[in-house]
Amino acid sequence: MQPRKTPPLLELIGIDKSFGQQRILKNCSLNVSTGETVVIIGPSGSGKSTLLRCVNQLEPADGGNVFFQGTDVTNDPKAAPRVRRDIGMVFQNFELFSHLSAVENIMLAPMRVLGMSKHDAHDIALQLLGKVRIPDKAEHFPDELSGGQQQRVAIARALAMKPKVMLYDEPTSALDPEMIREVLDVMTELSAEGMTSLVVTHEMGFARRAADRIVFMEAGEIIENASSTEFFGGTVNDRARHFLDQILH
């Protein structure tokens, strides 16, 4: 008897999405296995961020299916809260509450969504601030933090929900160059520890270090899906190679 094959943690099949008359995603299919880091790259406007938002149901797909842990959660209102709880998302612009301190930003969701006590949420928040390398910033408010520090608080806030997958939507695009590395180092460490991650980024250094696979998108389509070794080794299609040459030189 053949052993039963474990389904991917996350599976997208034929995802389509339009805004008005503009078709943003065209028949996009992608699998992400537990512990895998998949980096999505491509020119601006290629649909990368929209694909992420369809994963955690922030945008309803017009066609296709999203499977999470083997269950079809496509546009299912009952499944959406669980999906958003189990799939953490880090945005471009931090999205922190300005009236809350760093530790309070991290505590909020575990208390409200998971019913965690204030004491336990506070302990976990402090642990996570240590994990993202800013334990001394617990009582600081967002406007007292650098952009890189704010983004690390946002990562800690997502981790506080103990997600099974982390989605990153160009997490360093709003940062000054000197702050980018500190955020990427935290993301690289999480990937090395086995956090399943789906990352939209232009940071090719991070992709080389952390990615198991590279997905290249253009005009709403997945053009290439290759291992990191294959992708950076040049064994990809001409369009992906041309994009890589432009971004690396």
Coordinates of N, CA and C in Angstrom, one line a residue:
M1 N 0.8 -1.2 0.0 CA 0.0 0.0 0.0 C 0.9 1.2 0.0
Q2 N 0.6 2.1 -0.9 CA 1.4 3.4 -1.0 C 1.1 4.3 0.2
P3 N 2.1 4.9 0.8 CA 1.8 5.8 1.9 C 1.1 7.0 1.4
R4 N 0.2 7.5 2.2 CA -0.6 8.6 1.8 C 0.2 9.9 1.8
K5 N 0.1 10.6 0.7 CA 1.0 11.8 0.4 C 0.4 12.9 1.2
T6 N 1.3 13.6 2.0 CA 0.8 14.8 2.7 C 0.6 16.0 1.8
P7 N -0.6 16.6 1.8 CA -0.8 17.7 0.9 C 0.1 18.9 1.3
P8 N 0.3 19.8 0.3 CA 1.1 21.0 0.7 C 0.3 21.8 1.8
L9 N 1.1 22.5 2.5 CA 0.5 23.4 3.5 C -0.4 24.4 2.9
L10 N 0.0 24.9 1.7 CA -0.7 26.0 1.0 C -0.7 25.6 -0.5
E11 N -1.9 25.6 -1.1 CA -2.0 25.3 -2.5 C -2.9 26.2 -3.2
L12 N -2.4 26.9 -4.3 CA -3.3 27.7 -5.1 C -3.4 27.1 -6.4
I13 N -4.7 27.0 -6.9 CA -5.0 26.3 -8.2 C -5.8 27.3 -9.1
G14 N -5.2 27.7 -10.2 CA -5.9 28.5 -11.2 C -6.5 29.8 -10.7
I15 N -5.7 30.6 -9.9 CA -6.3 31.8 -9.3 C -6.4 32.9 -10.3
D16 N -7.6 33.4 -10.4 CA -7.9 34.6 -11.3 C -8.4 35.7 -10.5
K17 N -8.0 37.0 -10.9 CA -8.5 38.1 -10.1 C -8.5 39.3 -11.1
S18 N -9.6 40.1 -11.1 CA -9.7 41.3 -11.9 C -10.2 42.4 -11.1
F19 N -9.8 43.6 -11.4 CA -10.3 44.8 -10.8 C -11.0 45.6 -12.0
G20 N -12.3 45.6 -12.0 CA -13.0 46.2 -13.2 C -12.6 45.4 -14.4
Q21 N -12.2 46.1 -15.5 CA -11.9 45.4 -16.7 C -10.4 44.9 -16.8
Q22 N -9.7 45.2 -15.7 CA -8.2 44.8 -15.7 C -8.0 43.5 -15.0
R23 N -7.5 42.5 -15.8 CA -7.3 41.2 -15.2 C -5.9 41.2 -14.6
I24 N -5.8 41.1 -13.2 CA -4.6 41.2 -12.5 C -3.9 39.9 -12.3
L25 N -4.6 38.8 -12.1 CA -4.1 37.5 -12.0 C -4.7 36.5 -13.0
K26 N -3.9 35.7 -13.6 CA -4.3 34.9 -14.7 C -3.9 33.4 -14.5
N27 N -4.8 32.6 -13.9 CA -4.6 31.2 -13.8 C -3.3 30.9 -13.1
C28 N -3.2 31.4 -11.9 CA -1.9 31.3 -11.1 C -2.1 30.0 -10.2
S29 N -1.1 29.1 -10.3 CA -1.1 28.0 -9.4 C 0.3 27.8 -8.7
L30 N 0.2 27.5 -7.5 CA 1.5 27.5 -6.7 C 1.3 26.6 -5.4
N31 N 2.3 25.8 -5.1 CA 2.2 25.0 -3.8 C 3.3 25.5 -2.9
V32 N 3.1 25.5 -1.6 CA 4.1 25.8 -0.6 C 4.0 24.7 0.5
S33 N 5.1 24.0 0.6 CA 5.2 23.0 1.6 C 5.6 23.5 3.0
T34 N 5.3 22.7 4.0 CA 5.7 23.1 5.4 C 7.2 23.3 5.5
G35 N 7.6 24.4 6.1 CA 9.0 24.7 6.3 C 9.7 25.4 5.1
E36 N 9.0 25.5 4.0 CA 9.6 26.1 2.8 C 9.5 27.6 2.7
T37 N 10.5 28.2 2.2 CA 10.5 29.7 1.9 C 10.5 29.9 0.4
V38 N 9.4 30.5 -0.1 CA 9.2 30.8 -1.5 C 9.2 32.3 -1.7
V39 N 10.1 32.7 -2.6 CA 10.2 34.2 -2.9 C 9.6 34.5 -4.2
I40 N 8.7 35.5 -4.2 CA 8.0 35.9 -5.5 C 8.6 37.2 -6.0
I41 N 9.1 37.2 -7.2 CA 9.7 38.4 -7.7 C 9.0 38.7 -9.1
G42 N 9.3 39.9 -9.6 CA 8.7 40.3 -10.9 C 8.6 41.8 -10.9
P43 N 8.4 42.3 -12.1 CA 8.2 43.8 -12.3 C 7.0 44.3 -11.5
S44 N 7.0 45.6 -11.3 CA 5.9 46.2 -10.6 C 4.6 46.0 -11.5
G45 N 3.5 45.8 -10.8 CA 2.2 45.6 -11.5 C 2.0 44.2 -12.0
S46 N 2.9 43.3 -11.6 CA 2.8 41.9 -12.2 C 1.8 41.0 -11.4
G47 N 1.2 41.6 -10.3 CA 0.2 40.8 -9.5 C 0.7 40.2 -8.3
K48 N 2.0 40.4 -7.9 CA 2.6 39.7 -6.7 C 1.8 40.0 -5.4
S49 N 1.6 41.2 -5.1 CA 0.9 41.6 -3.9 C -0.6 41.1 -3.9
T50 N -1.2 41.2 -5.0 CA -2.6 40.7 -5.1 C -2.7 39.2 -4.8
L51 N -1.7 38.5 -5.3 CA -1.7 37.0 -5.1 C -1.6 36.7 -3.6
L52 N -0.7 37.5 -2.9 CA -0.6 37.3 -1.4 C -1.9 37.6 -0.8
R53 N -2.6 38.6 -1.2 CA -3.9 39.0 -0.5 C -5.0 38.0 -0.8
C54 N -4.9 37.3 -1.9 CA -5.9 36.2 -2.2 C -5.6 35.0 -1.3
V55 N -4.3 34.8 -0.9 CA -4.0 33.7 -0.1 C -4.7 33.8 1.3
N56 N -4.6 35.0 1.9 CA -5.3 35.1 3.3 C -6.6 35.8 3.2
Q57 N -7.2 35.8 2.0 CA -8.6 36.2 1.9 C -8.9 37.7 2.1
L58 N -7.8 38.5 2.0 CA -8.0 39.9 2.0 C -8.6 40.4 0.7
E59 N -8.4 39.6 -0.4 CA -9.0 39.9 -1.7 C -9.7 38.6 -2.1
P60 N -10.9 38.6 -2.4 CA -11.6 37.4 -2.9 C -11.1 37.1 -4.3
A61 N -10.8 35.8 -4.6 CA -10.4 35.4 -5.9 C -11.7 35.3 -6.8
D62 N -11.5 35.7 -8.1 CA -12.7 35.6 -9.0 C -12.8 34.2 -9.5
G63 N -11.7 33.4 -9.5 CA -11.7 32.1 -10.0 C -10.6 31.3 -9.4
G64 N -10.7 30.0 -9.4 CA -9.6 29.1 -8.9 C -9.9 28.8 -7.4
N65 N -9.0 28.1 -6.8 CA -9.1 27.6 -5.4 C -7.9 27.9 -4.6
V66 N -8.1 28.2 -3.3 CA -7.1 28.3 -2.3 C -7.3 27.2 -1.3
F67 N -6.3 26.3 -1.2 CA -6.3 25.2 -0.2 C -5.3 25.5 0.9
F68 N -5.8 25.4 2.2 CA -4.9 25.6 3.3 C -5.0 24.4 4.2
Q69 N -3.9 23.7 4.4 CA -3.9 22.5 5.2 C -4.9 21.5 4.6
G70 N -5.0 21.5 3.3 CA -5.8 20.5 2.6 C -7.2 20.8 2.5
T71 N -7.7 22.0 3.1 CA -9.1 22.4 3.0 C -9.3 23.5 2.1
D72 N -10.3 23.5 1.3 CA -10.6 24.6 0.3 C -11.2 25.7 1.1
V73 N -10.5 26.8 1.2 CA -10.9 28.0 2.0 C -11.3 29.2 1.0
T74 N -11.4 28.9 -0.3 CA -11.7 29.9 -1.2 C -12.9 30.7 -0.9
N75 N -12.7 32.0 -0.6 CA -13.9 32.9 -0.4 C -14.9 32.3 0.5
D76 N -14.5 31.6 1.5 CA -15.4 31.0 2.5 C -15.4 31.9 3.8
P77 N -16.5 32.7 4.0 CA -16.6 33.6 5.1 C -16.3 32.9 6.5
K78 N -16.7 31.6 6.6 CA -16.5 30.9 7.8 C -15.1 30.6 8.1
A79 N -14.3 30.3 7.0 CA -12.9 29.9 7.1 C -12.0 31.1 7.2
A80 N -12.4 32.3 6.7 CA -11.6 33.5 6.7 C -10.9 33.8 8.0
P81 N -11.7 33.9 9.1 CA -11.0 34.2 10.4 C -9.9 33.2 10.8
R82 N -10.2 31.9 10.6 CA -9.1 31.0 10.9 C -7.9 31.1 10.0
V83 N -8.2 31.4 8.7 CA -7.1 31.6 7.7 C -6.2 32.8 8.2
R84 N -6.9 33.9 8.5 CA -6.1 35.1 8.9 C -5.4 34.9 10.2
R85 N -5.9 34.0 11.1 CA -5.3 33.8 12.3 C -4.0 32.9 12.1
D86 N -4.1 31.9 11.2 CA -3.0 31.0 11.0 C -2.0 31.4 10.0
I87 N -2.4 32.5 9.2 CA -1.5 33.0 8.2 C -1.1 34.4 8.5
G88 N 0.1 34.6 9.1 CA 0.5 36.0 9.4 C 0.9 36.8 8.2
M89 N 0.6 38.1 8.2 CA 1.0 39.0 7.1 C 1.7 40.2 7.6
V90 N 2.8 40.5 6.9 CA 3.6 41.7 7.1 C 3.5 42.6 5.9
F91 N 3.0 43.8 6.1 CA 2.8 44.7 5.0 C 4.0 45.7 4.7
Q92 N 3.9 46.4 3.6 CA 5.0 47.4 3.3 C 5.1 48.5 4.3
N93 N 4.0 48.9 4.8 CA 4.0 50.2 5.7 C 3.7 49.9 7.1
F94 N 4.1 48.8 7.7 CA 4.1 48.5 9.1 C 2.7 48.3 9.7
E95 N 1.8 49.3 9.5 CA 0.4 49.2 9.9 C 0.3 49.1 11.5
L96 N 1.2 49.7 12.2 CA 1.1 49.7 13.7 C 0.1 50.7 14.2
F97 N -0.4 50.4 15.4 CA -1.3 51.4 16.0 C -0.4 52.5 16.7
S98 N -0.6 53.7 16.2 CA 0.3 54.8 16.7 C 0.1 55.1 18.2
H99 N -1.0 54.8 18.8 CA -1.3 55.1 20.1 C -0.9 54.0 21.1
L100 N -0.4 52.9 20.6 CA 0.0 51.8 21.4 C 1.6 51.7 21.4
S101 N 2.2 51.3 22.5 CA 3.6 51.0 22.5 C 3.9 49.7 21.7
A102 N 5.2 49.5 21.5 CA 5.6 48.3 20.7 C 5.0 47.0 21.4
V103 N 5.2 46.9 22.7 CA 4.7 45.7 23.4 C 3.1 45.6 23.3
E104 N 2.5 46.7 23.4 CA 1.0 46.7 23.3 C 0.5 46.4 21.9
N105 N 1.2 46.8 20.9 CA 0.8 46.4 19.5 C 0.9 44.9 19.4
I106 N 1.9 44.3 20.0 CA 2.1 42.8 19.8 C 1.0 42.1 20.7
M107 N 0.7 42.6 21.8 CA -0.3 42.0 22.8 C -1.7 42.0 22.3
L108 N -2.1 42.9 21.5 CA -3.5 43.2 21.2 C -4.2 42.0 20.6
A109 N -3.7 41.4 19.5 CA -4.4 40.3 18.8 C -4.4 39.0 19.6
P110 N -3.4 38.6 20.3 CA -3.5 37.4 21.2 C -4.6 37.6 22.2
M111 N -4.7 38.8 22.8 CA -5.7 39.0 23.8 C -7.1 39.0 23.2
R112 N -7.3 39.7 22.1 CA -8.7 39.8 21.5 C -9.1 38.6 20.7
V113 N -8.2 38.0 20.0 CA -8.6 36.9 19.1 C -8.4 35.6 19.8
L114 N -7.3 35.4 20.5 CA -7.0 34.1 21.1 C -7.5 34.0 22.6
G115 N -8.0 35.1 23.1 CA -8.4 35.1 24.5 C -7.3 35.0 25.5
M116 N -6.1 35.3 25.2 CA -5.0 35.2 26.1 C -5.0 36.2 27.2
S117 N -4.6 35.9 28.3 CA -4.5 36.8 29.5 C -3.5 37.9 29.2
K118 N -3.7 39.1 29.8 CA -2.8 40.2 29.6 C -1.4 39.8 30.0
H119 N -1.3 39.1 31.1 CA 0.0 38.7 31.6 C 0.7 37.8 30.6
D120 N 0.0 36.8 30.1 CA 0.7 35.8 29.2 C 1.0 36.5 27.9
A121 N 0.1 37.4 27.4 CA 0.4 38.2 26.1 C 1.6 39.1 26.3
H122 N 1.7 39.7 27.5 CA 2.9 40.5 27.7 C 4.2 39.7 27.7
D123 N 4.2 38.6 28.3 CA 5.4 37.7 28.4 C 5.8 37.3 27.0
I124 N 4.8 36.9 26.2 CA 5.1 36.5 24.8 C 5.6 37.6 23.9
A125 N 5.0 38.8 24.1 CA 5.4 40.0 23.4 C 6.8 40.3 23.7
L126 N 7.2 40.3 25.0 CA 8.6 40.6 25.3 C 9.6 39.5 24.7
Q127 N 9.2 38.3 24.7 CA 10.0 37.2 24.1 C 10.2 37.5 22.6
L128 N 9.1 37.9 22.0 CA 9.2 38.1 20.5 C 10.0 39.4 20.2
L129 N 9.9 40.4 21.0 CA 10.8 41.6 20.8 C 12.3 41.2 20.9
G130 N 12.6 40.3 21.8 CA 13.9 39.8 21.9 C 14.3 39.0 20.6
K131 N 13.3 38.2 20.1 CA 13.6 37.4 18.9 C 13.9 38.3 17.7
V132 N 13.2 39.5 17.6 CA 13.4 40.4 16.5 C 14.5 41.4 16.8
R133 N 15.2 41.2 17.9 CA 16.4 42.0 18.3 C 16.2 43.4 18.7
I134 N 15.0 43.7 19.3 CA 14.8 45.0 19.9 C 14.1 44.9 21.2
P135 N 14.7 44.1 22.2 CA 14.1 43.9 23.5 C 14.0 45.2 24.3
D136 N 14.8 46.2 24.0 CA 14.8 47.4 24.7 C 13.8 48.5 24.2
K137 N 13.0 48.1 23.2 CA 12.1 49.0 22.6 C 10.6 48.8 23.0
A138 N 10.4 47.9 24.0 CA 9.1 47.5 24.4 C 8.1 48.6 24.7
E139 N 8.6 49.6 25.4 CA 7.7 50.7 25.8 C 7.7 51.9 24.8
H140 N 8.4 51.8 23.7 CA 8.5 52.9 22.8 C 7.3 52.9 21.9
F141 N 6.8 54.0 21.5 CA 5.7 54.2 20.5 C 6.3 54.2 19.1
P142 N 5.4 53.8 18.1 CA 5.9 53.8 16.7 C 6.7 55.0 16.3
D143 N 6.2 56.2 16.6 CA 6.9 57.4 16.1 C 8.3 57.6 16.8
E144 N 8.6 56.8 17.8 CA 9.9 56.8 18.5 C 10.8 55.8 17.9
L145 N 10.4 55.0 16.9 CA 11.2 53.9 16.4 C 11.5 54.2 14.9
S146 N 12.7 53.7 14.5 CA 13.1 53.8 13.1 C 12.1 52.9 12.3
G147 N 12.2 53.1 11.0 CA 11.4 52.3 10.1 C 11.7 50.8 10.2
G148 N 13.0 50.5 10.3 CA 13.4 49.1 10.5 C 12.9 48.5 11.8
Q149 N 12.9 49.3 12.9 CA 12.4 48.8 14.1 C 10.9 48.6 14.1
Q150 N 10.2 49.5 13.4 CA 8.7 49.4 13.3 C 8.4 48.1 12.5
Q151 N 9.1 47.8 11.5 CA 8.8 46.6 10.7 C 9.1 45.4 11.5
R152 N 10.1 45.4 12.4 CA 10.4 44.2 13.2 C 9.3 44.1 14.3
V153 N 8.7 45.2 14.8 CA 7.6 45.1 15.7 C 6.4 44.4 14.9
A154 N 6.2 44.8 13.7 CA 5.1 44.2 12.8 C 5.4 42.7 12.6
I155 N 6.6 42.3 12.5 CA 6.9 40.9 12.3 C 6.6 40.2 13.6
A156 N 7.0 40.8 14.8 CA 6.7 40.2 16.1 C 5.2 40.1 16.3
R157 N 4.5 41.1 15.9 CA 3.0 41.1 16.1 C 2.4 39.9 15.3
A158 N 2.9 39.7 14.1 CA 2.4 38.6 13.3 C 2.7 37.2 14.0
L159 N 3.9 37.1 14.5 CA 4.4 35.9 15.1 C 3.6 35.6 16.4
A160 N 3.1 36.6 17.1 CA 2.4 36.4 18.3 C 1.2 35.6 18.2
M161 N 0.6 35.5 16.9 CA -0.5 34.6 16.7 C -0.1 33.2 16.4
K162 N 1.2 32.9 16.5 CA 1.7 31.5 16.2 C 1.2 31.0 14.8
P163 N 1.5 31.8 13.8 CA 1.0 31.4 12.5 C 1.7 30.2 11.9
K164 N 1.1 29.5 11.0 CA 1.7 28.4 10.3 C 2.4 28.8 9.0
V165 N 2.0 30.0 8.5 CA 2.6 30.6 7.3 C 2.8 32.1 7.6
M166 N 3.9 32.6 7.1 CA 4.1 34.0 7.1 C 4.1 34.6 5.7
L167 N 3.3 35.6 5.4 CA 3.3 36.3 4.2 C 4.0 37.6 4.3
Y168 N 4.9 38.0 3.5 CA 5.6 39.3 3.5 C 5.4 40.0 2.2
D169 N 4.8 41.2 2.3 CA 4.5 41.9 1.0 C 5.5 43.1 0.9
E170 N 6.6 42.8 0.3 CA 7.7 43.8 0.1 C 8.0 44.5 1.4
P171 N 8.4 43.8 2.4 CA 8.5 44.3 3.8 C 9.6 45.4 3.9
T172 N 10.5 45.5 3.0 CA 11.6 46.4 3.1 C 11.5 47.6 2.1
S173 N 10.4 47.7 1.3 CA 10.3 48.7 0.3 C 10.2 50.1 0.8
A174 N 9.7 50.3 2.0 CA 9.5 51.6 2.6 C 10.7 52.0 3.5
L175 N 11.7 51.2 3.5 CA 12.8 51.4 4.5 C 14.0 52.1 3.8
D176 N 14.8 52.9 4.5 CA 16.0 53.4 4.1 C 17.0 52.3 3.9
P177 N 18.0 52.4 3.0 CA 18.9 51.3 2.8 C 19.6 50.7 4.0
E178 N 20.0 51.5 4.9 CA 20.7 51.0 6.1 C 19.8 50.2 7.1
M179 N 18.5 50.3 6.9 CA 17.5 49.6 7.8 C 17.1 48.3 7.2
I180 N 17.3 48.1 5.9 CA 16.8 46.9 5.2 C 17.5 45.6 5.8
R181 N 18.8 45.7 6.0 CA 19.5 44.4 6.4 C 18.9 43.9 7.7
E182 N 18.6 44.8 8.7 CA 18.2 44.4 10.0 C 16.9 43.6 9.9
V183 N 16.0 44.0 9.0 CA 14.7 43.3 8.8 C 15.0 42.0 8.1
L184 N 15.8 42.0 7.0 CA 16.0 40.8 6.3 C 16.7 39.7 7.1
D185 N 17.6 40.2 8.1 CA 18.3 39.2 8.9 C 17.3 38.5 9.8
V186 N 16.3 39.2 10.3 CA 15.3 38.5 11.1 C 14.5 37.5 10.3
M187 N 14.1 37.9 9.1 CA 13.3 37.0 8.2 C 14.2 35.8 7.8
T188 N 15.4 36.0 7.5 CA 16.3 34.9 7.2 C 16.4 33.9 8.4
E189 N 16.5 34.4 9.6 CA 16.6 33.6 10.8 C 15.3 32.8 11.0
L190 N 14.2 33.4 10.7 CA 12.9 32.7 10.9 C 12.8 31.6 9.8
S191 N 13.2 31.9 8.6 CA 13.2 30.8 7.6 C 14.1 29.6 8.0
A192 N 15.3 30.0 8.5 CA 16.3 28.9 8.9 C 15.7 28.1 10.0
E193 N 14.8 28.7 10.8 CA 14.2 27.9 11.9 C 13.0 27.1 11.5
G194 N 12.7 27.2 10.2 CA 11.6 26.4 9.6 C 10.2 27.0 9.5
M195 N 10.2 28.3 9.6 CA 8.9 29.0 9.4 C 8.6 29.0 7.9
T196 N 7.4 28.5 7.6 CA 6.9 28.5 6.2 C 6.7 30.0 5.8
S197 N 7.3 30.4 4.7 CA 7.2 31.8 4.3 C 7.0 32.0 2.8
L198 N 6.1 33.0 2.5 CA 5.9 33.4 1.1 C 6.2 34.8 1.0
V199 N 7.2 35.2 0.3 CA 7.8 36.6 0.4 C 7.8 37.2 -1.0
V200 N 7.2 38.4 -1.1 CA 7.3 39.3 -2.2 C 8.4 40.3 -2.0
T201 N 9.4 40.3 -2.8 CA 10.5 41.2 -2.5 C 11.4 41.4 -3.8
H202 N 12.2 42.5 -3.7 CA 13.2 42.7 -4.8 C 14.6 42.5 -4.3
E203 N 14.7 42.0 -3.0 CA 16.0 41.8 -2.4 C 16.5 40.5 -2.8
M204 N 17.4 40.5 -3.8 CA 17.9 39.3 -4.3 C 18.9 38.6 -3.4
G205 N 19.6 39.4 -2.6 CA 20.5 38.8 -1.6 C 19.8 37.9 -0.6
F206 N 18.6 38.4 -0.2 CA 17.8 37.6 0.7 C 17.3 36.4 0.0
A207 N 16.9 36.5 -1.3 CA 16.4 35.4 -2.0 C 17.4 34.3 -2.2
R208 N 18.7 34.7 -2.4 CA 19.8 33.7 -2.5 C 20.0 33.0 -1.2
R209 N 20.0 33.8 -0.1 CA 20.3 33.2 1.2 C 19.2 32.3 1.7
A210 N 17.9 32.7 1.6 CA 16.8 32.1 2.3 C 15.9 31.3 1.5
A211 N 15.7 31.6 0.2 CA 14.7 30.9 -0.6 C 15.0 29.5 -0.9
D212 N 14.0 28.7 -0.8 CA 14.1 27.3 -1.4 C 13.7 27.4 -2.9
R213 N 12.7 28.2 -3.2 CA 12.2 28.4 -4.5 C 12.0 29.8 -4.9
I214 N 12.1 30.1 -6.2 CA 11.9 31.5 -6.7 C 10.7 31.4 -7.7
V215 N 9.7 32.2 -7.5 CA 8.6 32.3 -8.4 C 8.7 33.6 -9.1
F216 N 8.7 33.6 -10.5 CA 8.8 34.9 -11.3 C 7.4 35.1 -11.9
M217 N 6.9 36.3 -11.6 CA 5.6 36.7 -12.2 C 5.7 37.9 -13.2
E218 N 4.9 37.9 -14.2 CA 4.9 39.0 -15.1 C 3.4 39.1 -15.7
A219 N 2.9 40.3 -15.7 CA 1.6 40.5 -16.3 C 0.5 39.6 -15.8
G220 N 0.6 39.3 -14.4 CA -0.4 38.5 -13.8 C -0.3 37.0 -13.9
E221 N 0.8 36.6 -14.5 CA 1.0 35.1 -14.7 C 2.3 34.7 -14.0
I222 N 2.3 33.4 -13.5 CA 3.5 32.8 -13.0 C 4.3 32.3 -14.2
I223 N 5.4 32.9 -14.5 CA 6.2 32.6 -15.7 C 7.2 31.5 -15.4
E224 N 7.8 31.5 -14.2 CA 8.8 30.6 -13.8 C 8.6 30.2 -12.3
N225 N 8.9 28.9 -12.0 CA 8.8 28.4 -10.7 C 10.0 27.4 -10.6
A226 N 11.1 27.9 -10.0 CA 12.3 27.1 -10.0 C 13.0 27.1 -8.6
S227 N 13.8 26.1 -8.4 CA 14.6 26.1 -7.1 C 15.5 27.3 -7.2
S228 N 15.9 27.7 -6.0 CA 16.8 28.9 -5.9 C 18.1 28.6 -6.7
T229 N 18.6 27.4 -6.6 CA 19.9 27.0 -7.2 C 19.7 27.1 -8.8
E230 N 18.6 26.6 -9.3 CA 18.3 26.6 -10.7 C 18.1 28.1 -11.2
F231 N 17.4 28.8 -10.4 CA 17.1 30.2 -10.8 C 18.3 31.1 -10.9
F232 N 19.1 31.0 -9.9 CA 20.3 31.9 -9.9 C 21.5 31.2 -10.7
G233 N 21.3 30.0 -11.0 CA 22.3 29.3 -11.9 C 22.0 29.6 -13.3
G234 N 20.9 30.2 -13.7 CA 20.6 30.6 -15.0 C 19.8 29.6 -15.8
T235 N 19.4 28.5 -15.2 CA 18.6 27.5 -16.0 C 17.1 27.9 -15.9
V236 N 16.7 29.1 -16.3 CA 15.4 29.6 -16.3 C 15.1 30.1 -17.7
N237 N 13.8 30.5 -17.9 CA 13.4 31.0 -19.3 C 14.0 32.4 -19.5
D238 N 14.0 32.8 -20.8 CA 14.7 34.0 -21.2 C 14.1 35.2 -20.5
R239 N 12.8 35.3 -20.3 CA 12.2 36.5 -19.7 C 12.7 36.6 -18.2
A240 N 12.7 35.5 -17.5 CA 13.1 35.6 -16.1 C 14.6 35.9 -16.0
R241 N 15.4 35.4 -16.9 CA 16.8 35.7 -16.9 C 17.1 37.1 -17.2
H242 N 16.3 37.7 -18.2 CA 16.5 39.1 -18.5 C 16.1 40.0 -17.3
F243 N 15.1 39.7 -16.6 CA 14.7 40.4 -15.4 C 15.8 40.3 -14.3
L244 N 16.3 39.1 -14.1 CA 17.4 38.9 -13.1 C 18.6 39.7 -13.5
D245 N 19.0 39.7 -14.8 CA 20.2 40.5 -15.2 C 20.0 42.0 -15.0
Q246 N 18.8 42.5 -15.2 CA 18.5 43.9 -14.9 C 18.6 44.3 -13.4
I247 N 18.0 43.4 -12.6 CA 18.0 43.7 -11.2 C 19.3 43.5 -10.5
L248 N 20.2 42.7 -11.0 CA 21.4 42.4 -10.4 C 22.6 43.3 -10.9
H249 N 22.3 44.0 -12.0 CA 23.4 44.9 -12.5 C 23.0 46.3 -12.6

